[in-house]
């Protein structure tokens, strides 16, 4: 089966600009996750969707970050406006269903550089 | 809050050496524990998991046992290969299954 797809793979922007990332999960996977991975750190969960509803977004900086998953399939993560500290790799993952013991399948990530 | 602490790297071993990467956790209740691996140029992938105390997860010769008494989930392999060179992440999901916490990763290089 095809894996989790993300685009773009790389993005360079100036601070205060806006940026959006796209994720297409594995077909049939109900749960979708967005993570932020800063260089030298482990992934940090930003938001979790179950179908098109938000399960948890407690770690999402909602003053500048937003995410949606229309129709319960693809998802976009937006940053507006970007700050220098947003430079990171943004990972999307999906799993068949909700629940802590379910395997997550990760995409290749989008590397964001904010200048 | 919940967290994971894993051994800092990088770790360099000769082929066929014994590997241990330490991981300890702090959690309320009974989390599920995971090891994920990231091979060069690839995305994160699940290596093994354990969902309750005393469970042993195993895959590709790697093992880790969920130790509640020491709040640990150390990764071990008896004989590493060059192909095991990767970054290894310890992770937990909290008792609700809604939050996931990753360690900082340990880079392993195996030399022939």
PDB file of C-alpha atoms in Angstrom:
ATOM      1  CA  UNK A   1       0.000   0.000   0.000  1.00  0.00           C
ATOM      2  CA  UNK A   2       1.133   3.568  -0.583  1.00  0.00           C
ATOM      3  CA  UNK A   3       2.610   5.325   2.422  1.00  0.00           C
ATOM      4  CA  UNK A   4       1.831   8.684   3.964  1.00  0.00           C
ATOM      5  CA  UNK A   5       2.491  11.462   1.456  1.00  0.00           C
ATOM      6  CA  UNK A   6       3.566  14.974   2.393  1.00  0.00           C
ATOM      7  CA  UNK A   7       4.335  18.078   0.400  1.00  0.00           C
ATOM      8  CA  UNK A   8       6.326  20.115  -0.040  1.00  0.00           C
ATOM      9  CA  UNK A   9       9.455  18.330   1.160  1.00  0.00           C
ATOM     10  CA  UNK A  10      11.289  21.571   1.777  1.00  0.00           C
ATOM     11  CA  UNK A  11      10.182  25.168   2.322  1.00  0.00           C
ATOM     12  CA  UNK A  12      12.125  28.335   3.051  1.00  0.00           C
ATOM     13  CA  UNK A  13      10.241  31.482   4.069  1.00  0.00           C
ATOM     14  CA  UNK A  14      10.870  34.811   5.748  1.00  0.00           C
ATOM     15  CA  UNK A  15       9.553  35.413   9.255  1.00  0.00           C
ATOM     16  CA  UNK A  16       6.015  36.784   9.387  1.00  0.00           C
ATOM     17  CA  UNK A  17       5.129  35.008   6.128  1.00  0.00           C
ATOM     18  CA  UNK A  18       2.544  32.260   5.940  1.00  0.00           C
ATOM     19  CA  UNK A  19       3.080  28.641   4.966  1.00  0.00           C
ATOM     20  CA  UNK A  20       0.941  25.550   4.510  1.00  0.00           C
ATOM     21  CA  UNK A  21       1.789  21.863   4.525  1.00  0.00           C
ATOM     22  CA  UNK A  22      -0.256  19.080   3.035  1.00  0.00           C
ATOM     23  CA  UNK A  23      -0.624  15.454   4.117  1.00  0.00           C
ATOM     24  CA  UNK A  24      -2.357  12.505   2.480  1.00  0.00           C
ATOM     25  CA  UNK A  25      -2.610   9.561   4.914  1.00  0.00           C
ATOM     26  CA  UNK A  26      -2.687   5.877   4.072  1.00  0.00           C
ATOM     27  CA  UNK A  27      -5.999   4.938   2.530  1.00  0.00           C
ATOM     28  CA  UNK A  28      -8.513   3.838   5.144  1.00  0.00           C
ATOM     29  CA  UNK A  29      -6.618   5.240   8.116  1.00  0.00           C
ATOM     30  CA  UNK A  30      -9.047   7.075  10.360  1.00  0.00           C
ATOM     31  CA  UNK A  31      -6.542   8.821  12.605  1.00  0.00           C
ATOM     32  CA  UNK A  32      -4.101  11.492  11.483  1.00  0.00           C
ATOM     33  CA  UNK A  33      -1.375  13.229  13.474  1.00  0.00           C
ATOM     34  CA  UNK A  34       0.813  16.286  12.936  1.00  0.00           C
ATOM     35  CA  UNK A  35       4.137  16.485  14.754  1.00  0.00           C
ATOM     36  CA  UNK A  36       6.816  19.169  14.975  1.00  0.00           C
ATOM     37  CA  UNK A  37      10.408  17.949  15.217  1.00  0.00           C
ATOM     38  CA  UNK A  38      12.980  20.595  16.052  1.00  0.00           C
ATOM     39  CA  UNK A  39      16.599  19.698  15.276  1.00  0.00           C
ATOM     40  CA  UNK A  40      18.067  17.523  18.020  1.00  0.00           C
ATOM     41  CA  UNK A  41      14.692  16.817  19.634  1.00  0.00           C
ATOM     42  CA  UNK A  42      12.084  14.117  19.332  1.00  0.00           C
ATOM     43  CA  UNK A  43       8.781  14.682  17.543  1.00  0.00           C
ATOM     44  CA  UNK A  44       6.232  16.740  19.477  1.00  0.00           C
ATOM     45  CA  UNK A  45       2.544  16.037  18.823  1.00  0.00           C
ATOM     46  CA  UNK A  46       0.663  19.146  17.689  1.00  0.00           C
ATOM     47  CA  UNK A  47      -2.765  17.801  16.793  1.00  0.00           C
ATOM     48  CA  UNK A  48      -4.620  14.513  16.349  1.00  0.00           C
ATOM     49  CA  UNK A  49      -7.673  13.982  14.137  1.00  0.00           C
ATOM     50  CA  UNK A  50     -10.124  11.099  14.180  1.00  0.00           C
ATOM     51  CA  UNK A  51     -11.789  11.206  10.772  1.00  0.00           C
ATOM     52  CA  UNK A  52     -12.495  14.934  10.379  1.00  0.00           C
ATOM     53  CA  UNK A  53     -12.830  15.725  14.096  1.00  0.00           C
ATOM     54  CA  UNK A  54     -10.105  16.956  16.443  1.00  0.00           C
ATOM     55  CA  UNK A  55      -9.206  14.484  19.212  1.00  0.00           C
ATOM     56  CA  UNK A  56      -6.483  16.572  20.854  1.00  0.00           C
ATOM     57  CA  UNK A  57      -4.906  19.895  19.958  1.00  0.00           C
ATOM     58  CA  UNK A  58      -3.627  20.873  23.387  1.00  0.00           C
ATOM     59  CA  UNK A  59      -0.058  21.320  22.119  1.00  0.00           C
ATOM     60  CA  UNK A  60      -0.966  23.369  19.051  1.00  0.00           C
ATOM     61  CA  UNK A  61      -0.017  27.077  19.337  1.00  0.00           C
ATOM     62  CA  UNK A  62      -3.408  28.268  18.192  1.00  0.00           C
ATOM     63  CA  UNK A  63      -2.430  31.918  17.888  1.00  0.00           C
ATOM     64  CA  UNK A  64      -0.446  31.100  14.750  1.00  0.00           C
ATOM     65  CA  UNK A  65      -1.000  27.427  13.864  1.00  0.00           C
ATOM     66  CA  UNK A  66      -4.158  25.943  12.399  1.00  0.00           C
ATOM     67  CA  UNK A  67      -5.016  22.568  10.927  1.00  0.00           C
ATOM     68  CA  UNK A  68      -7.966  21.009   9.206  1.00  0.00           C
ATOM     69  CA  UNK A  69      -8.942  17.646   7.823  1.00  0.00           C
ATOM     70  CA  UNK A  70     -11.862  18.175   5.524  1.00  0.00           C
ATOM     71  CA  UNK A  71     -13.763  15.043   4.488  1.00  0.00           C
ATOM     72  CA  UNK A  72     -11.673  12.984   6.882  1.00  0.00           C
ATOM     73  CA  UNK A  73      -8.882  12.266   4.407  1.00  0.00           C
ATOM     74  CA  UNK A  74      -6.240  14.869   3.475  1.00  0.00           C
ATOM     75  CA  UNK A  75      -5.065  17.409   5.992  1.00  0.00           C
ATOM     76  CA  UNK A  76      -3.352  20.794   5.895  1.00  0.00           C
ATOM     77  CA  UNK A  77      -1.320  22.482   8.607  1.00  0.00           C
ATOM     78  CA  UNK A  78      -0.853  26.235   8.376  1.00  0.00           C
ATOM     79  CA  UNK A  79       1.422  28.673  10.145  1.00  0.00           C
ATOM     80  CA  UNK A  80       0.501  32.345   9.997  1.00  0.00           C
ATOM     81  CA  UNK A  81       2.653  34.315  10.693  1.00  0.00           C
ATOM     82  CA  UNK A  82       5.808  32.235  10.973  1.00  0.00           C
ATOM     83  CA  UNK A  83       8.493  32.881  13.571  1.00  0.00           C
ATOM     84  CA  UNK A  84      12.158  31.889  13.559  1.00  0.00           C
ATOM     85  CA  UNK A  85      11.493  29.249  16.214  1.00  0.00           C
ATOM     86  CA  UNK A  86       9.071  27.457  13.868  1.00  0.00           C
ATOM     87  CA  UNK A  87      12.025  26.135  11.872  1.00  0.00           C
ATOM     88  CA  UNK A  88      11.611  22.369  12.147  1.00  0.00           C
ATOM     89  CA  UNK A  89      10.551  19.235  10.312  1.00  0.00           C
ATOM     90  CA  UNK A  90       6.769  18.816  10.278  1.00  0.00           C
ATOM     91  CA  UNK A  91       5.760  15.175  10.285  1.00  0.00           C
ATOM     92  CA  UNK A  92       2.410  13.715   9.402  1.00  0.00           C
ATOM     93  CA  UNK A  93       1.427  10.239  10.569  1.00  0.00           C
ATOM     94  CA  UNK A  94      -1.668   8.078  10.306  1.00  0.00           C
ATOM     95  CA  UNK A  95      -3.043   4.987  11.993  1.00  0.00           C
ATOM     96  CA  UNK A  96      -5.973   2.706  11.296  1.00  0.00           C
ATOM     97  CA  UNK A  97      -7.910   3.890  14.289  1.00  0.00           C
ATOM     98  CA  UNK A  98      -7.738   5.922  17.440  1.00  0.00           C
ATOM     99  CA  UNK A  99      -5.990   4.493  20.489  1.00  0.00           C
ATOM    100  CA  UNK A 100      -2.610   4.662  22.101  1.00  0.00           C
ATOM    101  CA  UNK A 101      -1.389   1.219  21.107  1.00  0.00           C
ATOM    102  CA  UNK A 102      -2.041   1.537  17.396  1.00  0.00           C
ATOM    103  CA  UNK A 103       0.954   1.720  15.077  1.00  0.00           C
ATOM    104  CA  UNK A 104       1.530   5.091  13.499  1.00  0.00           C
ATOM    105  CA  UNK A 105       2.884   5.291   9.961  1.00  0.00           C
ATOM    106  CA  UNK A 106       4.960   8.392   9.289  1.00  0.00           C
ATOM    107  CA  UNK A 107       5.461  10.428   6.166  1.00  0.00           C
ATOM    108  CA  UNK A 108       8.861  11.770   5.061  1.00  0.00           C
ATOM    109  CA  UNK A 109       8.215  15.193   6.596  1.00  0.00           C
ATOM    110  CA  UNK A 110       8.427  18.792   5.423  1.00  0.00           C
ATOM    111  CA  UNK A 111      11.561  20.663   6.439  1.00  0.00           C
ATOM    112  CA  UNK A 112      10.698  24.311   7.146  1.00  0.00           C
ATOM    113  CA  UNK A 113      13.356  26.992   7.431  1.00  0.00           C
ATOM    114  CA  UNK A 114      12.257  30.431   8.638  1.00  0.00           C
ATOM    115  CA  UNK A 115      14.750  33.213   7.932  1.00  0.00           C
TER     116      UNK A 115
ATOM    117  CA  UNK B   1       3.355  15.634  32.896  1.00  0.00           C
ATOM    118  CA  UNK B   2       4.243  12.499  31.005  1.00  0.00           C
ATOM    119  CA  UNK B   3       7.716  12.306  29.468  1.00  0.00           C
ATOM    120  CA  UNK B   4      10.379  10.026  28.082  1.00  0.00           C
ATOM    121  CA  UNK B   5      14.114  10.230  28.727  1.00  0.00           C
ATOM    122  CA  UNK B   6      16.494   8.251  26.606  1.00  0.00           C
ATOM    123  CA  UNK B   7      20.208   7.752  26.515  1.00  0.00           C
ATOM    124  CA  UNK B   8      22.101  10.383  24.619  1.00  0.00           C
ATOM    125  CA  UNK B   9      24.180   9.460  21.649  1.00  0.00           C
ATOM    126  CA  UNK B  10      25.775   9.106  19.354  1.00  0.00           C
ATOM    127  CA  UNK B  11      26.598   5.456  19.900  1.00  0.00           C
ATOM    128  CA  UNK B  12      29.215   3.708  17.762  1.00  0.00           C
ATOM    129  CA  UNK B  13      29.588  -0.061  17.881  1.00  0.00           C
ATOM    130  CA  UNK B  14      31.450  -2.698  15.957  1.00  0.00           C
ATOM    131  CA  UNK B  15      29.447  -5.287  14.050  1.00  0.00           C
ATOM    132  CA  UNK B  16      28.238  -8.168  16.257  1.00  0.00           C
ATOM    133  CA  UNK B  17      28.544  -6.104  19.438  1.00  0.00           C
ATOM    134  CA  UNK B  18      25.773  -6.047  22.055  1.00  0.00           C
ATOM    135  CA  UNK B  19      23.502  -3.001  22.033  1.00  0.00           C
ATOM    136  CA  UNK B  20      21.602  -1.359  24.875  1.00  0.00           C
ATOM    137  CA  UNK B  21      19.834   1.973  24.539  1.00  0.00           C
ATOM    138  CA  UNK B  22      18.314   3.106  27.817  1.00  0.00           C
ATOM    139  CA  UNK B  23      14.856   4.603  28.067  1.00  0.00           C
ATOM    140  CA  UNK B  24      12.967   5.646  31.181  1.00  0.00           C
ATOM    141  CA  UNK B  25       9.560   7.227  31.397  1.00  0.00           C
ATOM    142  CA  UNK B  26       7.337   9.292  33.659  1.00  0.00           C
ATOM    143  CA  UNK B  27       3.622   8.762  33.295  1.00  0.00           C
ATOM    144  CA  UNK B  28       0.345   8.785  35.151  1.00  0.00           C
ATOM    145  CA  UNK B  29      -1.305   5.417  35.030  1.00  0.00           C
ATOM    146  CA  UNK B  30      -0.247   2.774  32.551  1.00  0.00           C
ATOM    147  CA  UNK B  31       1.065   4.066  29.236  1.00  0.00           C
ATOM    148  CA  UNK B  32       1.886   2.064  26.126  1.00  0.00           C
ATOM    149  CA  UNK B  33       5.578   2.096  25.197  1.00  0.00           C
ATOM    150  CA  UNK B  34       7.233   2.053  21.794  1.00  0.00           C
ATOM    151  CA  UNK B  35      10.547   2.088  20.014  1.00  0.00           C
ATOM    152  CA  UNK B  36      10.566   3.794  16.620  1.00  0.00           C
ATOM    153  CA  UNK B  37      13.507   3.745  14.206  1.00  0.00           C
ATOM    154  CA  UNK B  38      14.518   6.149  11.484  1.00  0.00           C
ATOM    155  CA  UNK B  39      16.915   4.757   8.887  1.00  0.00           C
ATOM    156  CA  UNK B  40      18.952   7.256   6.845  1.00  0.00           C
ATOM    157  CA  UNK B  41      16.755   9.029   4.317  1.00  0.00           C
ATOM    158  CA  UNK B  42      13.573   7.342   5.511  1.00  0.00           C
ATOM    159  CA  UNK B  43      10.618   8.204   7.724  1.00  0.00           C
ATOM    160  CA  UNK B  44      10.040   7.002  11.274  1.00  0.00           C
ATOM    161  CA  UNK B  45       8.761   3.460  11.546  1.00  0.00           C
ATOM    162  CA  UNK B  46       7.624   1.337  14.441  1.00  0.00           C
ATOM    163  CA  UNK B  47      10.231  -1.156  15.627  1.00  0.00           C
ATOM    164  CA  UNK B  48       8.415  -2.722  18.579  1.00  0.00           C
ATOM    165  CA  UNK B  49       5.887  -1.971  21.298  1.00  0.00           C
ATOM    166  CA  UNK B  50       4.573  -3.141  24.676  1.00  0.00           C
ATOM    167  CA  UNK B  51       1.197  -2.202  26.075  1.00  0.00           C
ATOM    168  CA  UNK B  52       1.326  -3.454  29.658  1.00  0.00           C
ATOM    169  CA  UNK B  53       3.784  -4.163  32.445  1.00  0.00           C
ATOM    170  CA  UNK B  54       6.139  -7.128  31.922  1.00  0.00           C
ATOM    171  CA  UNK B  55       5.270  -7.328  28.216  1.00  0.00           C
ATOM    172  CA  UNK B  56       8.260  -7.883  25.939  1.00  0.00           C
ATOM    173  CA  UNK B  57       8.214  -6.356  22.478  1.00  0.00           C
ATOM    174  CA  UNK B  58      10.493  -7.860  19.858  1.00  0.00           C
ATOM    175  CA  UNK B  59      11.273  -7.400  16.174  1.00  0.00           C
ATOM    176  CA  UNK B  60      14.285  -7.897  13.883  1.00  0.00           C
ATOM    177  CA  UNK B  61      16.358  -9.240  16.787  1.00  0.00           C
ATOM    178  CA  UNK B  62      15.616  -6.204  18.974  1.00  0.00           C
ATOM    179  CA  UNK B  63      13.856  -6.598  22.326  1.00  0.00           C
ATOM    180  CA  UNK B  64      12.522  -4.320  25.051  1.00  0.00           C
ATOM    181  CA  UNK B  65      10.669  -5.218  28.248  1.00  0.00           C
ATOM    182  CA  UNK B  66       8.119  -2.927  29.914  1.00  0.00           C
ATOM    183  CA  UNK B  67       9.388  -2.624  33.506  1.00  0.00           C
ATOM    184  CA  UNK B  68       6.894  -0.831  35.710  1.00  0.00           C
ATOM    185  CA  UNK B  69       9.012  -1.096  38.860  1.00  0.00           C
ATOM    186  CA  UNK B  70      11.911   0.785  37.239  1.00  0.00           C
ATOM    187  CA  UNK B  71       9.756   2.758  34.746  1.00  0.00           C
ATOM    188  CA  UNK B  72      12.041   1.610  31.957  1.00  0.00           C
ATOM    189  CA  UNK B  73      11.863   0.219  28.436  1.00  0.00           C
ATOM    190  CA  UNK B  74      15.465  -0.375  27.414  1.00  0.00           C
ATOM    191  CA  UNK B  75      16.179  -1.491  23.852  1.00  0.00           C
ATOM    192  CA  UNK B  76      18.592  -4.411  23.392  1.00  0.00           C
ATOM    193  CA  UNK B  77      20.045  -6.442  20.575  1.00  0.00           C
ATOM    194  CA  UNK B  78      22.531  -9.237  21.001  1.00  0.00           C
ATOM    195  CA  UNK B  79      24.493  -8.745  17.792  1.00  0.00           C
ATOM    196  CA  UNK B  80      24.185  -5.547  15.762  1.00  0.00           C
ATOM    197  CA  UNK B  81      24.713  -5.301  12.025  1.00  0.00           C
ATOM    198  CA  UNK B  82      25.803  -2.415   9.827  1.00  0.00           C
ATOM    199  CA  UNK B  83      22.225  -2.222   8.560  1.00  0.00           C
ATOM    200  CA  UNK B  84      21.048  -1.335  12.100  1.00  0.00           C
ATOM    201  CA  UNK B  85      22.681   2.082  11.798  1.00  0.00           C
ATOM    202  CA  UNK B  86      19.826   4.521  12.394  1.00  0.00           C
ATOM    203  CA  UNK B  87      18.284   6.886  14.927  1.00  0.00           C
ATOM    204  CA  UNK B  88      16.179   5.165  17.603  1.00  0.00           C
ATOM    205  CA  UNK B  89      13.340   6.921  19.433  1.00  0.00           C
ATOM    206  CA  UNK B  90      11.648   5.750  22.601  1.00  0.00           C
ATOM    207  CA  UNK B  91       8.019   6.884  22.911  1.00  0.00           C
ATOM    208  CA  UNK B  92       4.931   6.516  25.032  1.00  0.00           C
ATOM    209  CA  UNK B  93       1.242   7.089  24.616  1.00  0.00           C
ATOM    210  CA  UNK B  94      -0.615   8.218  27.686  1.00  0.00           C
ATOM    211  CA  UNK B  95      -3.460   6.351  29.355  1.00  0.00           C
ATOM    212  CA  UNK B  96      -6.038   8.211  27.233  1.00  0.00           C
ATOM    213  CA  UNK B  97      -4.288   7.263  24.000  1.00  0.00           C
ATOM    214  CA  UNK B  98      -4.585  10.868  22.908  1.00  0.00           C
ATOM    215  CA  UNK B  99      -1.102  12.106  23.712  1.00  0.00           C
ATOM    216  CA  UNK B 100       2.219  10.775  22.502  1.00  0.00           C
ATOM    217  CA  UNK B 101       5.653  11.678  23.829  1.00  0.00           C
ATOM    218  CA  UNK B 102       8.944  10.934  22.110  1.00  0.00           C
ATOM    219  CA  UNK B 103      12.462  10.921  23.488  1.00  0.00           C
ATOM    220  CA  UNK B 104      15.189  12.954  21.816  1.00  0.00           C
ATOM    221  CA  UNK B 105      16.523  10.030  19.807  1.00  0.00           C
ATOM    222  CA  UNK B 106      19.765   8.056  19.947  1.00  0.00           C
ATOM    223  CA  UNK B 107      21.922   7.818  16.862  1.00  0.00           C
ATOM    224  CA  UNK B 108      23.561   4.423  16.349  1.00  0.00           C
ATOM    225  CA  UNK B 109      26.394   3.772  13.917  1.00  0.00           C
ATOM    226  CA  UNK B 110      27.627   0.223  13.418  1.00  0.00           C
ATOM    227  CA  UNK B 111      31.029  -0.153  11.801  1.00  0.00           C
ATOM    228  CA  UNK B 112      32.228  -3.294  10.017  1.00  0.00           C
TER     229      UNK B 112
END
